[in-house]
Short mmCIF file of C-alpha atoms in Angstrom, two decimals:
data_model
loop_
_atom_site.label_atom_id
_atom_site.label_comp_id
_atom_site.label_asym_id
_atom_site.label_seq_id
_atom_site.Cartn_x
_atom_site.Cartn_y
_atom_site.Cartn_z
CA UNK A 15 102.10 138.90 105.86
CA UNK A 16 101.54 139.84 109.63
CA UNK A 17 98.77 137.86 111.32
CA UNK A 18 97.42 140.48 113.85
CA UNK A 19 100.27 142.03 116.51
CA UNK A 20 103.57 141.32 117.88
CA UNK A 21 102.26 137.42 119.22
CA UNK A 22 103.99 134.03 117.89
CA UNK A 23 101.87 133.32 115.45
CA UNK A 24 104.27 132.86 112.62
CA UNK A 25 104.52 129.17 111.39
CA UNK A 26 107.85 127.66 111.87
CA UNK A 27 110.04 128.23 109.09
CA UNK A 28 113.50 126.69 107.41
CA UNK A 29 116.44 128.77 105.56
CA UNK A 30 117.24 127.03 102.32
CA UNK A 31 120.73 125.71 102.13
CA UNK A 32 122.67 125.19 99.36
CA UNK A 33 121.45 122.02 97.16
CA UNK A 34 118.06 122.14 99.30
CA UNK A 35 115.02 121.63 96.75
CA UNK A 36 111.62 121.79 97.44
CA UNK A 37 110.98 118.16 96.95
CA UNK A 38 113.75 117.85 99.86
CA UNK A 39 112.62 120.45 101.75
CA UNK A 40 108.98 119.19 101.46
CA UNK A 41 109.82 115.76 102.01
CA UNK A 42 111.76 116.23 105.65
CA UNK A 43 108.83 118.55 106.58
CA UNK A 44 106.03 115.74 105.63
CA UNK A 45 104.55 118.31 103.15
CA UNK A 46 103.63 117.52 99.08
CA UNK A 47 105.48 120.35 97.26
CA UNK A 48 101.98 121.97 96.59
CA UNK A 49 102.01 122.11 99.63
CA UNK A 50 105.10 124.22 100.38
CA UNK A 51 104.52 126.35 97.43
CA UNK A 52 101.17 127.33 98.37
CA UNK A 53 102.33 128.46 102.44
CA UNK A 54 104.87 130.63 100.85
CA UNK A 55 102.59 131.89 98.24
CA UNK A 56 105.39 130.40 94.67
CA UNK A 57 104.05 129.61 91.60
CA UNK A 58 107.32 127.95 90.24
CA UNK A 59 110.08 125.25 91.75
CA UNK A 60 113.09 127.62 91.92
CA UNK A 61 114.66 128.67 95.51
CA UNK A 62 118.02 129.99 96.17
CA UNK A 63 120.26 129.81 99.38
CA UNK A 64 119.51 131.76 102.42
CA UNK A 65 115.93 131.83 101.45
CA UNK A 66 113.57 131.33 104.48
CA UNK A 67 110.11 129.06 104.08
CA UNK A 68 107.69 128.19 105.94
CA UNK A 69 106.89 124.74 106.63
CA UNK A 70 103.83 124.60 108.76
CA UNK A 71 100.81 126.64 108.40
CA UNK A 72 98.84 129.08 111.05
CA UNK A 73 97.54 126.80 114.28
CA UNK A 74 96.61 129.05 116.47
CA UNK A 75 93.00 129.90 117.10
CA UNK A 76 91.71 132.35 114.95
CA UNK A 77 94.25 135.59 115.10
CA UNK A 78 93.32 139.00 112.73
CA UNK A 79 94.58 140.17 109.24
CA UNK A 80 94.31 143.74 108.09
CA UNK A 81 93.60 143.13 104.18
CA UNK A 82 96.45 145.79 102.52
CA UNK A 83 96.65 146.52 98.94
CA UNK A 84 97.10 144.11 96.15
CA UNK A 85 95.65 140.97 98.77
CA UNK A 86 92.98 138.65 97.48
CA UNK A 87 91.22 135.90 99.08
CA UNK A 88 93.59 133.37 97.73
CA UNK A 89 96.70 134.94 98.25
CA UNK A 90 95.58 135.20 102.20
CA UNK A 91 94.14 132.12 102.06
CA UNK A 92 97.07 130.23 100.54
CA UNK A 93 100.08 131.98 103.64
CA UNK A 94 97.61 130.85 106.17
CA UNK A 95 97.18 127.34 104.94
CA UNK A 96 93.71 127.28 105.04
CA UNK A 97 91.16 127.03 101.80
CA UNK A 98 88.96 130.38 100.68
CA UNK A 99 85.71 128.12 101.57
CA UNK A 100 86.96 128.47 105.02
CA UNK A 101 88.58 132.29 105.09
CA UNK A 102 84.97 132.71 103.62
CA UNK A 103 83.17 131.00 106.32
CA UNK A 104 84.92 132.28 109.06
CA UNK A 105 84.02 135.96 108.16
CA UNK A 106 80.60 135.33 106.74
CA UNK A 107 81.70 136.50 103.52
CA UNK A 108 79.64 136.00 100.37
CA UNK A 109 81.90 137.12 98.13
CA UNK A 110 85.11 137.61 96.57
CA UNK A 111 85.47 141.12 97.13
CA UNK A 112 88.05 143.23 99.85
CA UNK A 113 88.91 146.46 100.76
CA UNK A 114 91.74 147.63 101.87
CA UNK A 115 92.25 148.23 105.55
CA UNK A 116 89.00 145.56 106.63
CA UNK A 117 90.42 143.23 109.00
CA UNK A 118 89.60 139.21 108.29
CA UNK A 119 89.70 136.67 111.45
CA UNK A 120 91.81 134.13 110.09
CA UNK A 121 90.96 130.30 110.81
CA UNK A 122 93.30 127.69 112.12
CA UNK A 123 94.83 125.27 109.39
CA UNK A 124 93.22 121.95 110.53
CA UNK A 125 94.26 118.25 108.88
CA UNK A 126 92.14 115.86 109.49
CA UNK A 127 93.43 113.89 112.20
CA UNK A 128 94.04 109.89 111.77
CA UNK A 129 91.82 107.40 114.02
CA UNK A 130 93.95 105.75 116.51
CA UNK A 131 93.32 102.48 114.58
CA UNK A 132 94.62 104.16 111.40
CA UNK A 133 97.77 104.59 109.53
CA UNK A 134 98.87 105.62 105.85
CA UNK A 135 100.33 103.74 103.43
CA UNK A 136 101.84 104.64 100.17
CA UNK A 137 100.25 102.70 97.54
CA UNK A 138 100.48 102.65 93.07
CA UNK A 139 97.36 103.69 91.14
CA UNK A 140 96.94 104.66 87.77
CA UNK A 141 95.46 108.39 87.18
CA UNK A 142 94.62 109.73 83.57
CA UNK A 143 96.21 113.22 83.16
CA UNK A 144 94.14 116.10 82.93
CA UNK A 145 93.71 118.73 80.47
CA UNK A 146 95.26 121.28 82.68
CA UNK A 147 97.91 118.85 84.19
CA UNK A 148 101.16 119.64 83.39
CA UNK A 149 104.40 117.40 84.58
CA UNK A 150 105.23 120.36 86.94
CA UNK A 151 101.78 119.89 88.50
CA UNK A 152 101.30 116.47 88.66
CA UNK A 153 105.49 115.98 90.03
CA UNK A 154 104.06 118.46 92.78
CA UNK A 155 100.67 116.84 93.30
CA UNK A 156 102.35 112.61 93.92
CA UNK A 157 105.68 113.97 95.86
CA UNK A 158 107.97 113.58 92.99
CA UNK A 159 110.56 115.31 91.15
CA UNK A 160 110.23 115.58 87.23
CA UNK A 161 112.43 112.62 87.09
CA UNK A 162 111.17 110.41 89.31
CA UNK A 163 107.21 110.71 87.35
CA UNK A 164 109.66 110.27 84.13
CA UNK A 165 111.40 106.45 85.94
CA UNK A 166 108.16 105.38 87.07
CA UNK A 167 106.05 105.63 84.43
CA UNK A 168 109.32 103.90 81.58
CA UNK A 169 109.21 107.68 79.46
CA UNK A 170 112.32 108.90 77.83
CA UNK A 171 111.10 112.11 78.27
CA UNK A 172 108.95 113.80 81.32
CA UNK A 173 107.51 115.84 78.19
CA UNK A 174 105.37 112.81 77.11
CA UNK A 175 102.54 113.37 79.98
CA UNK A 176 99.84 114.98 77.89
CA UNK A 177 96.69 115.19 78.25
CA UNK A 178 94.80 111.57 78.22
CA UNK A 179 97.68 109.78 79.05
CA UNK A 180 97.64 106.93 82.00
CA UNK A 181 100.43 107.02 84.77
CA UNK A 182 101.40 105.60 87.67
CA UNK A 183 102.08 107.25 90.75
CA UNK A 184 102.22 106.79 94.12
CA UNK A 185 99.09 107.81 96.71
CA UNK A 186 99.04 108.05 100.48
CA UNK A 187 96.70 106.68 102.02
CA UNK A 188 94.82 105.94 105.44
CA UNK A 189 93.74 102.71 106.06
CA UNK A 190 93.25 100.64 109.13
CA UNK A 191 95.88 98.96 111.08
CA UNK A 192 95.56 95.26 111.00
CA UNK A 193 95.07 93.50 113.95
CA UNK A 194 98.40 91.01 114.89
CA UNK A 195 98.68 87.57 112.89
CA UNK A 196 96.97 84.57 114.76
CA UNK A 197 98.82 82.50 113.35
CA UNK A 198 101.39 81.79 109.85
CA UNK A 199 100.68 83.63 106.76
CA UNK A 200 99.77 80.51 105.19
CA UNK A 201 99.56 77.18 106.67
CA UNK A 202 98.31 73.85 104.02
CA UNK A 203 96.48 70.81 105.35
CA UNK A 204 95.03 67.74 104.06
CA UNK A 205 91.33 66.85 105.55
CA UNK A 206 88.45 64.33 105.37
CA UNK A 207 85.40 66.62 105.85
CA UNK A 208 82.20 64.45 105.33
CA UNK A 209 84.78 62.01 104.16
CA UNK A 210 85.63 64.01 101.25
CA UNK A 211 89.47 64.30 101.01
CA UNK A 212 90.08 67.87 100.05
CA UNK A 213 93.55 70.13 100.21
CA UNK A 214 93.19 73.33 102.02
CA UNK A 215 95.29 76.74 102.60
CA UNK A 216 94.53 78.66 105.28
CA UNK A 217 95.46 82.28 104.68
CA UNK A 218 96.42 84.97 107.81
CA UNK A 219 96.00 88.56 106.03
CA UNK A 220 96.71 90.20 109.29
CA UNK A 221 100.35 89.93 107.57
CA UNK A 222 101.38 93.08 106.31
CA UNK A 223 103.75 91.18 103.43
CA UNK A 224 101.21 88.82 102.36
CA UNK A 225 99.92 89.10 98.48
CA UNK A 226 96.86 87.51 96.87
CA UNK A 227 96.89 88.13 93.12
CA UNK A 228 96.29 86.27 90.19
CA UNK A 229 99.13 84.43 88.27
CA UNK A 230 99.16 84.25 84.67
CA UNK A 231 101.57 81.65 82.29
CA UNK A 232 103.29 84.67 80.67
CA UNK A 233 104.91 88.00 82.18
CA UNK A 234 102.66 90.16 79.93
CA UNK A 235 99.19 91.26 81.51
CA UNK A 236 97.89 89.64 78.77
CA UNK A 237 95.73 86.38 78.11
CA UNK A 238 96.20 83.78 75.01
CA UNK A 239 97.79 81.21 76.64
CA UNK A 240 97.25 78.43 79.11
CA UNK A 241 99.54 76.54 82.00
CA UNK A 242 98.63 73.64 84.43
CA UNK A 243 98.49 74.33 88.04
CA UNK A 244 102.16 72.89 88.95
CA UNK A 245 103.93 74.74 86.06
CA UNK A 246 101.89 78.26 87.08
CA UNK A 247 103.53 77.57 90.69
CA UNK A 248 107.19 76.52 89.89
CA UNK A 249 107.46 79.74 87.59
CA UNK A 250 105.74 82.11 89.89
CA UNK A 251 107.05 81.12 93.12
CA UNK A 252 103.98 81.24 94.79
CA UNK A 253 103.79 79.73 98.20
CA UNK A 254 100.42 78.21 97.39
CA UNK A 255 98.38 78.37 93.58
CA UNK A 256 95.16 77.81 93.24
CA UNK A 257 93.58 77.05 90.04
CA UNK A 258 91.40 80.85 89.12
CA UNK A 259 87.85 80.92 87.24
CA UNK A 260 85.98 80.19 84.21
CA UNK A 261 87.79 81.26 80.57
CA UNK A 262 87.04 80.03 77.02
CA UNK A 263 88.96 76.65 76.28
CA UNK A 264 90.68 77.89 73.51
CA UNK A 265 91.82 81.50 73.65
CA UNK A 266 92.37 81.23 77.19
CA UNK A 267 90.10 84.57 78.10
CA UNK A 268 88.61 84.56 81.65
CA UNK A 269 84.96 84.87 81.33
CA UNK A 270 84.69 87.24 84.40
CA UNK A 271 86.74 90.55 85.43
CA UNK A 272 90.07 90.42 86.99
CA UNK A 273 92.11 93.21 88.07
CA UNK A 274 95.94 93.33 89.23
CA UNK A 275 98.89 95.87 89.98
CA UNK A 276 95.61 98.64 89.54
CA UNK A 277 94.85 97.31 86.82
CA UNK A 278 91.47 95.85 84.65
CA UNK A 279 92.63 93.03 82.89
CA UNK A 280 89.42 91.76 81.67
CA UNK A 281 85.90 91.93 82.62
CA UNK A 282 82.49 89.62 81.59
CA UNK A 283 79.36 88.84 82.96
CA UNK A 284 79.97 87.11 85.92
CA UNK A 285 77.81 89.03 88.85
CA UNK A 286 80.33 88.53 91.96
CA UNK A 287 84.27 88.51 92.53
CA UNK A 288 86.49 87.55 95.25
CA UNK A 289 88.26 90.99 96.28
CA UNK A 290 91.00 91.95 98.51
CA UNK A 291 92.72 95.70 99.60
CA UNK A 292 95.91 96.84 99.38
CA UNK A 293 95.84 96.31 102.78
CA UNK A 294 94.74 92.88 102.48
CA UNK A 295 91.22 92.99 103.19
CA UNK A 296 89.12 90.27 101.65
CA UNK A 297 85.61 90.56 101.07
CA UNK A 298 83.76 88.87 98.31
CA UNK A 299 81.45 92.29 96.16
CA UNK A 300 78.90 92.27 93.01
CA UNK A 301 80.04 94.09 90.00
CA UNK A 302 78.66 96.81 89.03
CA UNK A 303 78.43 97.52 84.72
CA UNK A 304 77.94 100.10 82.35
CA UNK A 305 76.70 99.69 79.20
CA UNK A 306 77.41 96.44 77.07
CA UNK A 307 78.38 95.04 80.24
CA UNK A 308 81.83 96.88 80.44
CA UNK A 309 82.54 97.91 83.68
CA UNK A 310 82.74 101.47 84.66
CA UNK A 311 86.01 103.02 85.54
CA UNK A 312 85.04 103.44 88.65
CA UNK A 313 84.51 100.38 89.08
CA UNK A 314 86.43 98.12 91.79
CA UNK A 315 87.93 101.43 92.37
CA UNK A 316 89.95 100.75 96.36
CA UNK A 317 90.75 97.55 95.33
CA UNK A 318 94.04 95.40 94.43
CA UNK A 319 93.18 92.18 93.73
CA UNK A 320 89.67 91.28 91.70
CA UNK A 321 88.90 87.76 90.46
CA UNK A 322 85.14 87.56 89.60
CA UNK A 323 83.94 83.75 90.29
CA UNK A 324 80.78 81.79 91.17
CA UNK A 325 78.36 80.91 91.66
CA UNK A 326 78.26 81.58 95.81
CA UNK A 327 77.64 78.26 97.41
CA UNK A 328 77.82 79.34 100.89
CA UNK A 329 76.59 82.64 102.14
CA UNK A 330 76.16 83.64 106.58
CA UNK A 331 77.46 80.03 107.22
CA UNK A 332 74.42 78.56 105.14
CA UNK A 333 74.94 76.82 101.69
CA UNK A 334 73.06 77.78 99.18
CA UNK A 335 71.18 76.18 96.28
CA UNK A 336 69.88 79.13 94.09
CA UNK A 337 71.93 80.74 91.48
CA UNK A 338 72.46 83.37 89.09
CA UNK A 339 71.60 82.76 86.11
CA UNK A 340 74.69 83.56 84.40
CA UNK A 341 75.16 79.96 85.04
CA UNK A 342 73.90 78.15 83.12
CA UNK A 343 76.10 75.39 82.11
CA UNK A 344 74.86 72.12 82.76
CA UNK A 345 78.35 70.42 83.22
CA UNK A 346 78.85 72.90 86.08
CA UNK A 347 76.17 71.73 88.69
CA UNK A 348 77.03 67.64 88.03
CA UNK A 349 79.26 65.89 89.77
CA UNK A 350 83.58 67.35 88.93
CA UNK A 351 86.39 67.67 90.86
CA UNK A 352 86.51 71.40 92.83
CA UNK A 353 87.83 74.50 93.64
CA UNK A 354 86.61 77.12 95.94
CA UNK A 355 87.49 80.32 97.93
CA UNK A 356 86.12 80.86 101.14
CA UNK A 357 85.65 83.62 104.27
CA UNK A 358 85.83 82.97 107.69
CA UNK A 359 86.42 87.10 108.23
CA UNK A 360 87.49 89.57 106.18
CA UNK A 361 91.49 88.50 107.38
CA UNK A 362 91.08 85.18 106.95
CA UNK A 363 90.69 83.33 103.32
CA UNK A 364 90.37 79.72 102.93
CA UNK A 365 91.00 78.04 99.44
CA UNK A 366 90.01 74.31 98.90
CA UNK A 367 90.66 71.69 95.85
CA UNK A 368 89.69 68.35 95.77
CA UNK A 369 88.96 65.56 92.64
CA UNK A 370 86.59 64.10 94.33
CA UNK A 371 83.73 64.72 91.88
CA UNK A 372 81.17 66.47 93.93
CA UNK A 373 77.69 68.66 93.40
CA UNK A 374 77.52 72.78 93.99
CA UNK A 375 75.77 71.48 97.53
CA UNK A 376 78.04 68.82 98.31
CA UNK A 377 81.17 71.13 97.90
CA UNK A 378 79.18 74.04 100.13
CA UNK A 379 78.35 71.45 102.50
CA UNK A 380 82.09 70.98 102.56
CA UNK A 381 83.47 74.26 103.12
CA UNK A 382 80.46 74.78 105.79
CA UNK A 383 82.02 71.94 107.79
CA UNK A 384 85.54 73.67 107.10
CA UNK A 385 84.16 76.51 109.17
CA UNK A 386 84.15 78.90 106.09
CA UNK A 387 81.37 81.28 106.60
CA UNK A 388 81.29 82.57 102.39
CA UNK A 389 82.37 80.98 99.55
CA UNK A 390 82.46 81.38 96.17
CA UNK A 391 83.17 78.41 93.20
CA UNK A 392 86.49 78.13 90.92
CA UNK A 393 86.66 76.82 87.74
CA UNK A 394 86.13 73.03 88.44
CA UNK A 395 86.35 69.57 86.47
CA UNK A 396 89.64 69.29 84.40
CA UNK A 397 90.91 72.99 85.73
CA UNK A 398 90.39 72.13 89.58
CA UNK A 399 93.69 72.08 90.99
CA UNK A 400 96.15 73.82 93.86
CA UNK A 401 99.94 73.44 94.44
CA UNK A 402 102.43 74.31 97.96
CA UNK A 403 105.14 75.57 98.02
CA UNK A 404 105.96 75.32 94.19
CA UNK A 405 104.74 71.43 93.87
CA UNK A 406 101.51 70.56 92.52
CA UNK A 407 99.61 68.51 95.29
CA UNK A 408 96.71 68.02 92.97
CA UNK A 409 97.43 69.05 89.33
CA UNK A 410 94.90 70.44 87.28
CA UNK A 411 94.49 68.01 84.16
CA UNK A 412 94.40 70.68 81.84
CA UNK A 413 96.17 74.13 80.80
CA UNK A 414 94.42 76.73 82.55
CA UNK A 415 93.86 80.54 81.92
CA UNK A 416 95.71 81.91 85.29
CA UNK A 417 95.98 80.83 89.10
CA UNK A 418 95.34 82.53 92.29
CA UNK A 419 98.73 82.81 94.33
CA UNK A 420 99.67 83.68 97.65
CA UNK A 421 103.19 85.31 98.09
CA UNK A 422 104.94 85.65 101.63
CA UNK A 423 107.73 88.06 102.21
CA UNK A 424 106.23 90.25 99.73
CA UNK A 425 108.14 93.51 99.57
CA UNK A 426 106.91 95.11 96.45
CA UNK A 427 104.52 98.04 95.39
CA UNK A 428 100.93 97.61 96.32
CA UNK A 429 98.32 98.71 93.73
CA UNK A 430 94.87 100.29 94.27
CA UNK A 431 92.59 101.05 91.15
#
């Protein structure tokens, strides 16, 4: 294809060597292999040596294409890198239709470029495959080869994506940069606010290896068991646990939704949930539900970490006394030991446990005097408990249903859902 006279308007362009691929080839050029296949117009994977590509689409402004027979909209659309909405657009065409010899002023190709304060990141999310997804496509679509969807996902065969199957694959991207650390990524204290002794960790999520997510007493993302604070900590390694939220006392299911490694664990009725990013940005959200009070798939969709607690005893810095009326257990506004997670920004998470046996108010009062600006209850009474560095500093009295840890040096996959 010849993009108006003799100028330099060709994209720049590789010769495939031997053993070159187009995952290769696409991967040293920062292009998915869509991508490459659609600049050089192939519908299948298979290159040979000596073969030139291109690797970067049209840029200049706006240079002229004499349609010749056999083009279509796509097929010029797809060699200059740019979508038919555009081609369209720039030639105030309605239609589909061309004739041979009419000349077409072809648009730049344009990516959207990153804000300065932006980067990507590769995270994990879980897609359901689509009725016209084949293992070809979806390789092409997530930057891998047939074998690497095949590893990641634990199938013998790449031929088990069908249709309506879940799998994991990896996603780029943008998100903002995080501002530097202000101080360590976790840092434990013992205070006396309003002469209540309480045990507090101080969380920096300006660190880019820094993981909140919930702990659970068995390796299977599953719930019907329990574990006490210290034991949850000595297994998981966690630099600090924190005892997690409500669950039923004897099948060990959390009353609220929780969601980890992108995925929902469980989900109930409780209205609000601590929630952080993949790029560890905290912010505490309502849920929103379907019908029967199942989330919807979309919901906490963005998010890594989702632990839904309550009731809110502190909200703007001012503790508050009215609740949802989810709660409604009496033995939850008396007097109980406590656990809470707190805000002072959306970087900076605060989780407190104490046995003295304070109110909903008195603990708010508490974290106000902490300097927490929002926080929301734990589970509390027998289950209040938190642990450092793999030692329980206050035990919970009880098996609980899972913890809240916070790993340093965390080198892992990040999820999204």
């Amino acid at each position: 294809m010849s993009l108006g006279s003799g100028l330099a308007l060709t994209p720049p362009t590789v010769t495939v060597k031997s053993g070159d691929t187009l995952y290769k080839i696409a991967t040293r050029a920062g292009l998915g292999v869509a991508q490459l296949q659609q600049l050089n117009g192939l519908t299948g994977t298979t290159i040979r040596a000596g073969q030139v590509l291109r690797v970067r689409a049209v840029t200049s402004s706006a240079p002229n294409y004499t349609v010749r027979a056999g083009d279509t909209l796509r097929r010029i659309a797809a060699r200059a890198g740019v979508s038919v909405a555009a081609l369209k657009a720039a030639n105030g065409l309605r239609g589909d239709a061309l004739q041979r010899g009419q000349r077409l002023s072809v648009p730049p190709a344009a990516r959207p470029a990153l804000r300065p304060t932006t980067e990507v990141r590769t995270v994990y999310s879980y897609v359901w495959v689509g009725v016209k997804d084949t293992p070809q496509v979806l390789a092409a679509r997530y930057r891998l080869s047939l074998d690497g969807l095949r590893r990641l996902n634990g199938l013998s065969t790449y031929r088990a994506v069908v249709p309506g199957k879940k799998l994991l694959v990896p996603m780029r991207v943008p998100v903002p940069i995080p501002p530097r650390p202000q101080r360590q990524p976790v840092t434990f204290k013992r205070l006396k606010p309003l002469n209540v002794p309480v045990q507090i960790a101080n969380v920096d999520l300006r660190w880019r290896d820094v993981l909140v997510a919930p702990v659970l007493p068995s390796r299977r993302l599953t719930f019907s068991t329990g574990a006490r604070v210290g034991d949850l900590a000595r297994r998981s390694g966690a630099r600090v646990l924190v005892n997690g939220s409500y669950f039923h006392p004897q099948s060990y299911a959390p009353a609220g939704d929780i969601v980890t490694q992108g995925r929902l664990l469980t989900w109930g009725r409780i209205p609000q949930a601590l929630t952080i990013t993949p790029d560890n940005r905290a912010a505490f959200r309502v849920s929103a539900v379907a019908a029967l009070g199942r989330p919807l798939d979309t919901s906490w969709a963005g998010l890594e970490t989702v632990v839904a607690t309550g009731p809110r005893i502190l909200s703007g810095g001012q503790v508050v006394t009215r609740y949802s009326t989810v709660f409604r257990d009496p033995a939850l506004f008396g007097r109980a030991a406590r656990s809470a997670v707190g805000l002072i920004g959306n970087r900076d998470l605060v989780f407190v446990s104490t046995h003295a046996r304070l109110t909903t108010t008195e603990m708010g009062k508490v974290m106000t005097r902490l300097g927490v600006r929002d926080a929301l209850l734990l589970d509390g009474g027998s289950s209040a408990g938190i642990a450092w560095n793999g030692r329980a500093v206050l035990d919970s009295v009880r098996k609980v249903s899972y913890g809240i840890g916070v790993f340093t040096e965390y080198a892992g996959r990040r999820y999204v859902k």
